[in-house]
Short mmCIF file of C-alpha atoms and ligand atoms in Angstrom, two decimals:
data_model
loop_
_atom_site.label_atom_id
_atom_site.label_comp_id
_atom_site.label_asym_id
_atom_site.label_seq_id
_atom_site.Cartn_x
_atom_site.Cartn_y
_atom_site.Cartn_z
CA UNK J 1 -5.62 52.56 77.01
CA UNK J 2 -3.01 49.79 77.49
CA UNK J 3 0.79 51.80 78.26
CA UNK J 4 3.86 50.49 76.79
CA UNK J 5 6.81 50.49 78.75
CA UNK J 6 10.15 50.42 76.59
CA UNK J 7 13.45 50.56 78.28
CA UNK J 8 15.93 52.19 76.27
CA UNK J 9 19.67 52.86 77.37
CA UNK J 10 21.80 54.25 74.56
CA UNK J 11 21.49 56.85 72.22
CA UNK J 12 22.32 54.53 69.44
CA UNK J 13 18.89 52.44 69.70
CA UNK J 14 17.52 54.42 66.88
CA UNK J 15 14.35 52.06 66.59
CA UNK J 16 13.27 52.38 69.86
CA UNK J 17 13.74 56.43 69.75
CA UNK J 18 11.37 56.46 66.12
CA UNK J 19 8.91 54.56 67.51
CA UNK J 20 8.34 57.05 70.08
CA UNK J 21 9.26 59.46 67.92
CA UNK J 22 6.20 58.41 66.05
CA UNK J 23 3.79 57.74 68.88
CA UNK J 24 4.86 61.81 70.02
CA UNK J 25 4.15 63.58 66.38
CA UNK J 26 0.91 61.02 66.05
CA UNK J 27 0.01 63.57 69.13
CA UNK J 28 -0.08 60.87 71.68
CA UNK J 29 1.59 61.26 75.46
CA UNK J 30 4.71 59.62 76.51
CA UNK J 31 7.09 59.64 79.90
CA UNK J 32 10.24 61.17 79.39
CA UNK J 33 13.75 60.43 81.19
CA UNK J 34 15.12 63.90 82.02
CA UNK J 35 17.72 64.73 84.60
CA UNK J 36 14.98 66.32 86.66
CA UNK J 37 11.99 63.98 87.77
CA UNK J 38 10.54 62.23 84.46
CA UNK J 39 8.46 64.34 82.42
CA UNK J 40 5.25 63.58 80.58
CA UNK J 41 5.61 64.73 77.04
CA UNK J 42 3.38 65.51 74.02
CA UNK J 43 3.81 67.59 71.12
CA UNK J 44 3.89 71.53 72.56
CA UNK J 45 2.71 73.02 69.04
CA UNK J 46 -0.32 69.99 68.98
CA UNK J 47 -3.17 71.86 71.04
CA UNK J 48 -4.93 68.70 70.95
CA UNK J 49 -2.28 66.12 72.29
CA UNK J 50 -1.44 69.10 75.08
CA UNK J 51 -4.67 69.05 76.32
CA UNK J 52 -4.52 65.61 77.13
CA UNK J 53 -1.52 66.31 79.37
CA UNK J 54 -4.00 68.18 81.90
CA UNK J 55 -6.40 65.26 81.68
CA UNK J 56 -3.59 62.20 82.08
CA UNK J 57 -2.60 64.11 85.07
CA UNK J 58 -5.73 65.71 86.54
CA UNK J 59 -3.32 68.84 86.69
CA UNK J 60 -5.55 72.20 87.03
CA UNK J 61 -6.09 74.36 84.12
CA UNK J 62 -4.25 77.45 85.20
CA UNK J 63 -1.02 75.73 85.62
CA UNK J 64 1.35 75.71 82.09
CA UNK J 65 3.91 73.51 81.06
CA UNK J 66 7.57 73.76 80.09
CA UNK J 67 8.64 73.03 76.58
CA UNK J 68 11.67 71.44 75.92
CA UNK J 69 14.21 71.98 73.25
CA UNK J 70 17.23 69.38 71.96
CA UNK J 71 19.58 72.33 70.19
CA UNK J 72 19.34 75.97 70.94
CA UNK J 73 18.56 77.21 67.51
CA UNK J 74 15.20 75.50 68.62
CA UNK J 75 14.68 78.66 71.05
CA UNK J 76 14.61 81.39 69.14
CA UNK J 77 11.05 80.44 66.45
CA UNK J 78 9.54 79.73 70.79
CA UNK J 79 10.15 83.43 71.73
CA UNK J 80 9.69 87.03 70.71
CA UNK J 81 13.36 87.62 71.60
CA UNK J 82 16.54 86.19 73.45
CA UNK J 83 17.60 89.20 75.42
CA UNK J 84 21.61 89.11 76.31
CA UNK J 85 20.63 88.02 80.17
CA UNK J 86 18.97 84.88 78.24
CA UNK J 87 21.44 84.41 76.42
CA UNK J 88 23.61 84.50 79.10
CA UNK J 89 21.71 82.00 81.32
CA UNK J 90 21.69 79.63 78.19
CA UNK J 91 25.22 79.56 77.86
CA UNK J 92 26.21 78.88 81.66
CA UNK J 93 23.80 76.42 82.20
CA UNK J 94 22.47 74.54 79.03
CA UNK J 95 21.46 71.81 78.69
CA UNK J 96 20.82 71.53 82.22
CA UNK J 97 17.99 72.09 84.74
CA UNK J 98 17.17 75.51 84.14
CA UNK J 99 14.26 76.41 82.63
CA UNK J 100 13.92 80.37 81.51
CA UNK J 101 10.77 82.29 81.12
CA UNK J 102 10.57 85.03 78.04
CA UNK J 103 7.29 86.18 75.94
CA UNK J 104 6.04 83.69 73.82
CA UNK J 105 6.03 83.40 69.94
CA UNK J 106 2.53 83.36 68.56
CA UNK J 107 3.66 79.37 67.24
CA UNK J 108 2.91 78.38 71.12
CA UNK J 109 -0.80 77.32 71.62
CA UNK J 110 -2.70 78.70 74.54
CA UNK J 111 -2.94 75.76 75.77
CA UNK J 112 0.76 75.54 76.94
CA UNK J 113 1.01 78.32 78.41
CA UNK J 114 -2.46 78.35 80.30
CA UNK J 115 -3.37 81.61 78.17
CA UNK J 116 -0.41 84.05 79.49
CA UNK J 117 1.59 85.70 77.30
CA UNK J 118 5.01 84.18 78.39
CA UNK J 119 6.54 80.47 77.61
CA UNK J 120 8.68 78.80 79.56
CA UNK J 121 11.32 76.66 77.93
CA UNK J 122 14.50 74.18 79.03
CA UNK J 123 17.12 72.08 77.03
CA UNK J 124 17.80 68.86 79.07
CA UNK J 125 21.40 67.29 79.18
CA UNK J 126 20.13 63.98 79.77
CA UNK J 127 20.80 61.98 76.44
CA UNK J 128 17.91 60.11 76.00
CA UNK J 129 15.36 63.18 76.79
CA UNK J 130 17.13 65.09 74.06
CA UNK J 131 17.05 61.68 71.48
CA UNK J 132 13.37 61.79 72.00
CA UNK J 133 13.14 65.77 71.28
CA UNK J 134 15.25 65.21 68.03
CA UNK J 135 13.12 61.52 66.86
CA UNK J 136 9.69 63.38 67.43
CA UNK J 137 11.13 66.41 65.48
CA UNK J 138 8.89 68.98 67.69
CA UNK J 139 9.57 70.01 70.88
CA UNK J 140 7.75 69.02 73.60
CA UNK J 141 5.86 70.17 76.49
CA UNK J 142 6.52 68.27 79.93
CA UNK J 143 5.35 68.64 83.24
CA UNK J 144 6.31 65.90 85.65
CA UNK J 145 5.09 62.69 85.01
CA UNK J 146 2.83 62.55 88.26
CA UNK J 147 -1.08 62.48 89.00
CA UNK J 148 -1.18 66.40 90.21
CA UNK J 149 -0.35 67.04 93.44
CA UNK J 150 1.28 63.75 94.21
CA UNK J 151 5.31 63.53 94.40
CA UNK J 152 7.24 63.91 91.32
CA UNK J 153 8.79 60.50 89.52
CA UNK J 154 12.27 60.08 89.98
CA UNK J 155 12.47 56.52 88.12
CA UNK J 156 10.20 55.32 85.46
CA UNK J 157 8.86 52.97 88.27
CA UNK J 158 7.08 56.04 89.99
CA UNK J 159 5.75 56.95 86.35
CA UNK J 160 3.76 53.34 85.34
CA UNK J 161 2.68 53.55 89.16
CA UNK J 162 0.66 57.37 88.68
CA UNK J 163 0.24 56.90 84.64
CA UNK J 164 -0.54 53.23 83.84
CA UNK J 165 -3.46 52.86 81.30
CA UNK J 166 -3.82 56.88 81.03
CA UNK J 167 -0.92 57.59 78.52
CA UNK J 168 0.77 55.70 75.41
CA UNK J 169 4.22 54.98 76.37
CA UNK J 170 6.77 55.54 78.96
CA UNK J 171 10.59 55.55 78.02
CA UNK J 172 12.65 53.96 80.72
CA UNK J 173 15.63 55.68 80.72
CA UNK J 174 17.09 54.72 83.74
CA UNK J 175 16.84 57.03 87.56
CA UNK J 176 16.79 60.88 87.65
CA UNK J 177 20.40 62.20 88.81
CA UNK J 178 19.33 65.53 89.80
CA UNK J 179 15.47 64.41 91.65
CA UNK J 180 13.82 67.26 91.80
CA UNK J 181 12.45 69.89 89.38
CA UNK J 182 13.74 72.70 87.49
CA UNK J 183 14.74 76.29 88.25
CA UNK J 184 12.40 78.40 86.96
CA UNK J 185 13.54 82.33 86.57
CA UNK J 186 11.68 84.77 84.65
CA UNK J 187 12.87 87.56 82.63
CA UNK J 188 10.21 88.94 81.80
CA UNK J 189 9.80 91.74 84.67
CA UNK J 190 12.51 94.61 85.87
CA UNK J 191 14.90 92.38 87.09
CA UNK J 192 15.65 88.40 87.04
CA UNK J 193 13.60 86.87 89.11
CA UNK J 194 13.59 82.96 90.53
CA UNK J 195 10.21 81.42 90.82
CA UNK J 196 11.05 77.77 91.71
CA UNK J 197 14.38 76.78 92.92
CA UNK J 198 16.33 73.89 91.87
CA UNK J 199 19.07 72.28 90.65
CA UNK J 200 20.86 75.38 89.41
CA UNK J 201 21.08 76.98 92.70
CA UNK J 202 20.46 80.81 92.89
CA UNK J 203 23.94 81.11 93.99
CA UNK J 204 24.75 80.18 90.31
CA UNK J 205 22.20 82.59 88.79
CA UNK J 206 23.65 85.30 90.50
CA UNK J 207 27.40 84.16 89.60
CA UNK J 208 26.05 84.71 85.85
CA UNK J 209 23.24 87.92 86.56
CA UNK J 210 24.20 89.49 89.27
CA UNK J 211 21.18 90.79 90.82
CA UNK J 212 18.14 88.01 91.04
CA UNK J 213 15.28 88.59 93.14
CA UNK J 214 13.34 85.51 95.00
CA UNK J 215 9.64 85.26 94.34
CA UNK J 216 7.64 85.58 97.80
CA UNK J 217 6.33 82.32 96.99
CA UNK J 218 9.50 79.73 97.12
CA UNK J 219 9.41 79.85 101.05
CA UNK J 220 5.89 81.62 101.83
CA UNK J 221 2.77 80.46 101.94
CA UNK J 222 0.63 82.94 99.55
CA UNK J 223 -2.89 84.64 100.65
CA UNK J 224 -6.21 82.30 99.08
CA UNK J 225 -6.54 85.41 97.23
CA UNK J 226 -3.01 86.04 96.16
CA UNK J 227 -2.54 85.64 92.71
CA UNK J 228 1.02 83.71 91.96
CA UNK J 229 4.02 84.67 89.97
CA UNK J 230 4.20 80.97 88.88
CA UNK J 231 0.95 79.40 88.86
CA UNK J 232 2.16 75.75 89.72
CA UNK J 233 3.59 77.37 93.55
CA UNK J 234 0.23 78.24 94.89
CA UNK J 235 -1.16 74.22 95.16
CA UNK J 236 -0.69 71.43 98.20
CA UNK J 237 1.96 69.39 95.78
CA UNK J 238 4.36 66.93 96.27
CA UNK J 239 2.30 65.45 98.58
CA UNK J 240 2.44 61.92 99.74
CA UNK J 241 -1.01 60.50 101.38
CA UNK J 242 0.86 60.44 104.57
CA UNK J 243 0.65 63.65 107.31
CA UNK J 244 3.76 65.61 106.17
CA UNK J 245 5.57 67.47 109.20
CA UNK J 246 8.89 69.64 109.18
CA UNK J 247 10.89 69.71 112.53
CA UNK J 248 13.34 72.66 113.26
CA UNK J 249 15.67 71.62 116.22
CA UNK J 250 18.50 69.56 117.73
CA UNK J 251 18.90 65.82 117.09
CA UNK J 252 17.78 65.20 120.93
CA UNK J 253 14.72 67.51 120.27
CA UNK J 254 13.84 66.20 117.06
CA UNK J 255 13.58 62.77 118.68
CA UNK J 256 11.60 64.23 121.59
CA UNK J 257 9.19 65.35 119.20
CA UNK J 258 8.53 62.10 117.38
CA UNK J 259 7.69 60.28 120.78
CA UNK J 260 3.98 61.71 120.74
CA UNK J 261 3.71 59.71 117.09
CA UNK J 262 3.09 56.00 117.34
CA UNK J 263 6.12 53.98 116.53
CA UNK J 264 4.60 51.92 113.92
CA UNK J 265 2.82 54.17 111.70
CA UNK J 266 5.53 56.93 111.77
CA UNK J 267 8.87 57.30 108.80
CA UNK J 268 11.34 59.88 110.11
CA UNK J 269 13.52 61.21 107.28
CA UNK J 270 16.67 62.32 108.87
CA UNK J 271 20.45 63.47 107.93
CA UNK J 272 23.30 60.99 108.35
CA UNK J 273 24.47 60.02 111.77
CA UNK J 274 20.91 60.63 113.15
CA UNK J 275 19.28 57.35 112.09
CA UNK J 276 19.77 55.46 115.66
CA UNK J 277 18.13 58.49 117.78
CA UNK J 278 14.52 57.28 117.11
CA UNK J 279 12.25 54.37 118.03
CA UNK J 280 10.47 54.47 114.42
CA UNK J 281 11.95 53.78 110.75
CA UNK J 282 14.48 56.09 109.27
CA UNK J 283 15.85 56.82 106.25
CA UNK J 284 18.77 59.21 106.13
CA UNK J 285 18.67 62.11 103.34
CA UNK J 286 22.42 61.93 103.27
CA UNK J 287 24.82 64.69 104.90
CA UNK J 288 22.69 67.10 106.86
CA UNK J 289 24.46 69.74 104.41
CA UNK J 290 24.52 67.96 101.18
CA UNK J 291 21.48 69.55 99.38
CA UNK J 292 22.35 67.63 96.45
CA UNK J 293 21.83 64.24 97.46
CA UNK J 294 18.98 65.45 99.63
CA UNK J 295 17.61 66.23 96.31
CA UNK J 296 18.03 62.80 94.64
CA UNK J 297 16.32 61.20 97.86
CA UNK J 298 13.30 62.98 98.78
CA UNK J 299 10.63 61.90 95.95
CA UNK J 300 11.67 58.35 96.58
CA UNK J 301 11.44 58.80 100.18
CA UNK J 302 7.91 60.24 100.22
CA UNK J 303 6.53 58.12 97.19
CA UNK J 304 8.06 54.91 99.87
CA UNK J 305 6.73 56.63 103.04
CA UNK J 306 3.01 55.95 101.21
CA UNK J 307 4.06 52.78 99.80
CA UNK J 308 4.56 51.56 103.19
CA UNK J 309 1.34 52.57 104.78
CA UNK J 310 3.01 55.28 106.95
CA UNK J 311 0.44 57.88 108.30
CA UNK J 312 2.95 60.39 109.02
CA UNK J 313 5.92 61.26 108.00
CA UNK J 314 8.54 63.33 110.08
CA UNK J 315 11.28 65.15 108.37
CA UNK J 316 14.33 67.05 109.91
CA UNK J 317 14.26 70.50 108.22
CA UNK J 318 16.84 71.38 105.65
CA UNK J 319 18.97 74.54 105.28
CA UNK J 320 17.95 77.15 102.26
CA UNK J 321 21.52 77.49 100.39
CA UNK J 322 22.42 75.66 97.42
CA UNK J 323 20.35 72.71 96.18
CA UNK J 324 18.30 72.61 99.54
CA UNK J 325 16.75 75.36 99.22
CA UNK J 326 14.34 73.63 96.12
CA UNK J 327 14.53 71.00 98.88
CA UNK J 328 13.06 73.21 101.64
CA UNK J 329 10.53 74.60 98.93
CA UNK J 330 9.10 71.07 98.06
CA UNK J 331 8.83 69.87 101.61
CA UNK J 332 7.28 72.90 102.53
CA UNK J 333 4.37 71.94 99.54
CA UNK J 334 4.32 68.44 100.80
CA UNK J 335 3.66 69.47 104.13
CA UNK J 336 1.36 71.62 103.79
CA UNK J 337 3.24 74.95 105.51
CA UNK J 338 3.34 72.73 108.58
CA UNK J 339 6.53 73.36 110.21
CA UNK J 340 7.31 72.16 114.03
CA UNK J 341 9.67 74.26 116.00
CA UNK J 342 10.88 71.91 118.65
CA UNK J 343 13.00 74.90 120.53
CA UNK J 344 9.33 76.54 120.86
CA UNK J 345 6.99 73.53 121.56
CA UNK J 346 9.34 71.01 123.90
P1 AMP K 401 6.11 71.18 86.35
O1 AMP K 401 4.82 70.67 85.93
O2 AMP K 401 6.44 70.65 87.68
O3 AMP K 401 7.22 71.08 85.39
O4 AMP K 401 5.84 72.73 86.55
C1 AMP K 401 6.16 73.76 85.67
C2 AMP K 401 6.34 74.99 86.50
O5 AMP K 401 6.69 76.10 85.68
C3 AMP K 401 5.07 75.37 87.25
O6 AMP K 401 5.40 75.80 88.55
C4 AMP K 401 4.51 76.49 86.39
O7 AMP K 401 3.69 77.35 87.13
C5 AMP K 401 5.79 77.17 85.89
N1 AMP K 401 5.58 77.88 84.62
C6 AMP K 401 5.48 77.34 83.40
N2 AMP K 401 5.25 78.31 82.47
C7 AMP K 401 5.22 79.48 83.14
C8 AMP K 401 5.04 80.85 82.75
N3 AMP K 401 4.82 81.18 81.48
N4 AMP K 401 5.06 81.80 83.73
C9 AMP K 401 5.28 81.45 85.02
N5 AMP K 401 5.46 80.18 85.45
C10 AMP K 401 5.44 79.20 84.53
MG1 MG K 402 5.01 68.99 88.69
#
C-alpha cells in the first residue's frame, strides 16, 4: 500500500480535511495529530477498518483502543450513562488529554473495546485532530501511531518511519505539545481510579474528585499471571531497541555508574546542568523537576537513542508528582522494570 503524507496547518484547509475525511468513512487508516503522541485512526463504529488497526500495528488482541470525540454531545450515543463524576471530569479537562472509562453503548463494536464491556473515550484540543473527527463525521478509534511496543510518535516523522506502506494516509499536523499519552481513569468501579498517568496529572483529578485511587500497575511490575486493570500496562512498551536502564542517585554517582558502559555505544539522558559530568553523549530532559518538558522529550529521545545505533541507553530517574509521574511510568515500560540504585550498587 503506497501512504500519503499531507501536511496540513490550519483549520481552514477544508480540502485537505475532506479528503481524509473521505479516506476515514471509506474505512481506511490514517495518522492523526493530537496533543498526545499521534494517533492512528479509523472509523470506531467500522469493525472492519478497526481491525486493521491491530494488524497496521502488530498491537495484541487484548489491548482496546480509545475513541475520540470532536463535541461532547458525541459522548453520550458512546455510553450507557454520564454519571455527575464524568461529567465533572469532562468539564475540567475537555478537550484535553484525559481520556475517561464508562460502560459502553451497544453502538461500540467488540472490536474496540477488545470484548469488555467498558469504552474508553477522549475529546482532543488539538485543532486539527478535532477537524478530522468533524470531516470523517464518525468518531474515531486511535491508539498511538507506533508498531506495538516501540516508542510512541511525537511528530509525524516518527509515524511514516513505524507506518510507511501499512496505512493510507498520515496528516502532518505539526509536533505533539504534550509527548506522551493520555490519562486514563476509570469510573467504572467503587471509586475513581487512574490507570495510566499523563498529562492531566492526578493532582488535577483529585482537585476535581477528591478521592482517586492509583492502579497497582502505573509503578509495579504485575505477576505473568496477573490479570491488568488496563490491558495495554501489562506489555514491554515504549521500548527503543537499545538496553533501557533507570539510575537512582547523585549526579557524581550517576556518572560513576555509566563508566562500566563503553563510551561510544552509550546515550545518557540527563536533567539540565548535568550534561558535562559524563564521558558519553547526553541529552538533557530539561529541569530535573520540570515533568512537563520531560514529557515532550522522552519519545524523541529514545526513538534518536535507536536512530543512532546506541546499545544502551542510561537515564537519570525522574520524580512521581505531576507530569513525571506518566514519565516515570513509561520509562519504567521502556526499561523493562530495570532500575539501578547507585546508593546500593557503588
Ligand atoms: P494507546 O494505544 O496507547 O492509546 O492505549 C490505550 C490505553 O487505554 C491502553 O493502555 C488500554 O489498555 C487502555 N484502555 C482502552 N480501553 C480500555 C478499557 N475499556 N478498559 C481499560 N483500559 C482501557
Ligand atoms: Mg500506545
Amino acid at each position: 500500500m503506497k501512504t500519503e503524507f499531507l501536511k496540513i496547518e490550519s483549520v481552514r484547509e477544508t480540502d485537505k480535511l475532506r479528503h481524509a475525511g473521505d479516506v476515514l468513512r471509506r474505512g481506511g487508516l490514517c495518522g492523526m495529530p493530537t496533543e498526545t503522541v499521534y494517533g492512528l485512526a479509523a472509523n470506531a463504529l467500522d469493525e472492519a477498518a478497526v481491525r486493521k488497526i491491530f494488524a497496521a500495528k502488530g498491537r495484541p488482541q487484548d489491548n482496546p483502543l480509545i475513541v475520540h470525540i470532536s463535541r461532547i454531545e458525541e459522548w453520550t450515543p458512546l455510553v450507557r450513562d454520564i454519571p455527575s463524576d464524568a461529567a465533572a471530569l469532562a468539564e475540567a479537562f475537555w478537550p484535553g488529554p484525559l481520556t475517561i472509562i464508562l460502560p459502553k453503548a451497544d453502538c461500540i463494536p467488540d472490536a474496540v473495546t477488545c470484548g469488555l464491556d467498558t469504552v474508553a473515550v477522549r475529546m482532543p484540543s488539538h485543532p486539527i485532530a478535532r477537524a478530522l473527527i468533524r470531516a470523517a463525521g464518525v468518531p474515531l478509534a486511535a491508539p498511538s501511531a507506533n508498531l506495538s511496543g516501540k516508542p510512541s510518535p511525537t511528530t509525524a516523522l516518527h509515524v511514516l518511519h513505524d507506518m510507511d506502506g501499512r496505512i493510507d494516509l498520515i496528516v502532518d499536523g505539526g509536533d505533539c505539545t504534550v509527548g506522551v499519552e493520555s490519562t486514563v481513569v476509570t469510573l467504572c468501579g467503587a471509586k475513581p481510579r487512574l490507570l495510566r498517568p499523563g498529562g492531566i496529572t492526578l493532582e488535577d483529578l483529585r482537585d476535581v474528585l477528591g478521592e482517586v485511587d492509583v492502579d497497582k500497575a502505573v509503578l509495579g511490575e504485575l505477576d505473568a499471571n496477573e490479570k491488568p486493570s488496563s490491558p495495554g500496562m501489562k506489555y514491554k512498551h515504549y521500548a527503543p531497541d537499545a538496553d533501557v536502564k533507570l539510575v537512582r542517585g547523585s549526579t557524581e554517582r550517576f556518572a560513576a555508574y555509566a563508566r562500566r558502559y563503553r563510551q561510544d555505544e552509550t546515550l545518557i539522558l540527563c536533567f539540565d546542568g548535568e550534561e558535562n559530568a559524563f564521558g558519553c553523549r547526553t541529552v538533557s530532559l530539561g529541569a530535573p523537576t520540570d515533568g512537563r518538558t520531560h514529557a515532550q522529550r522522552i519519545f524523541r529521545a529514545l526513538r534518536d537513542a535507536d536512530a543512532d545505533g546506541c546499545r544502551t541507553v542510561l537515564i537519570h530517574c525522574p520524580g512521581e508528582t505531576g507530569v513525571d509521574l506518566a514519565v516515570l511510568n513509561r520509562l519504567l515500560r521502556a526499561a523493562a522494570f530495570q532500575v539501578v540504585n547507585t546508593e546500593e550498587t557503588l
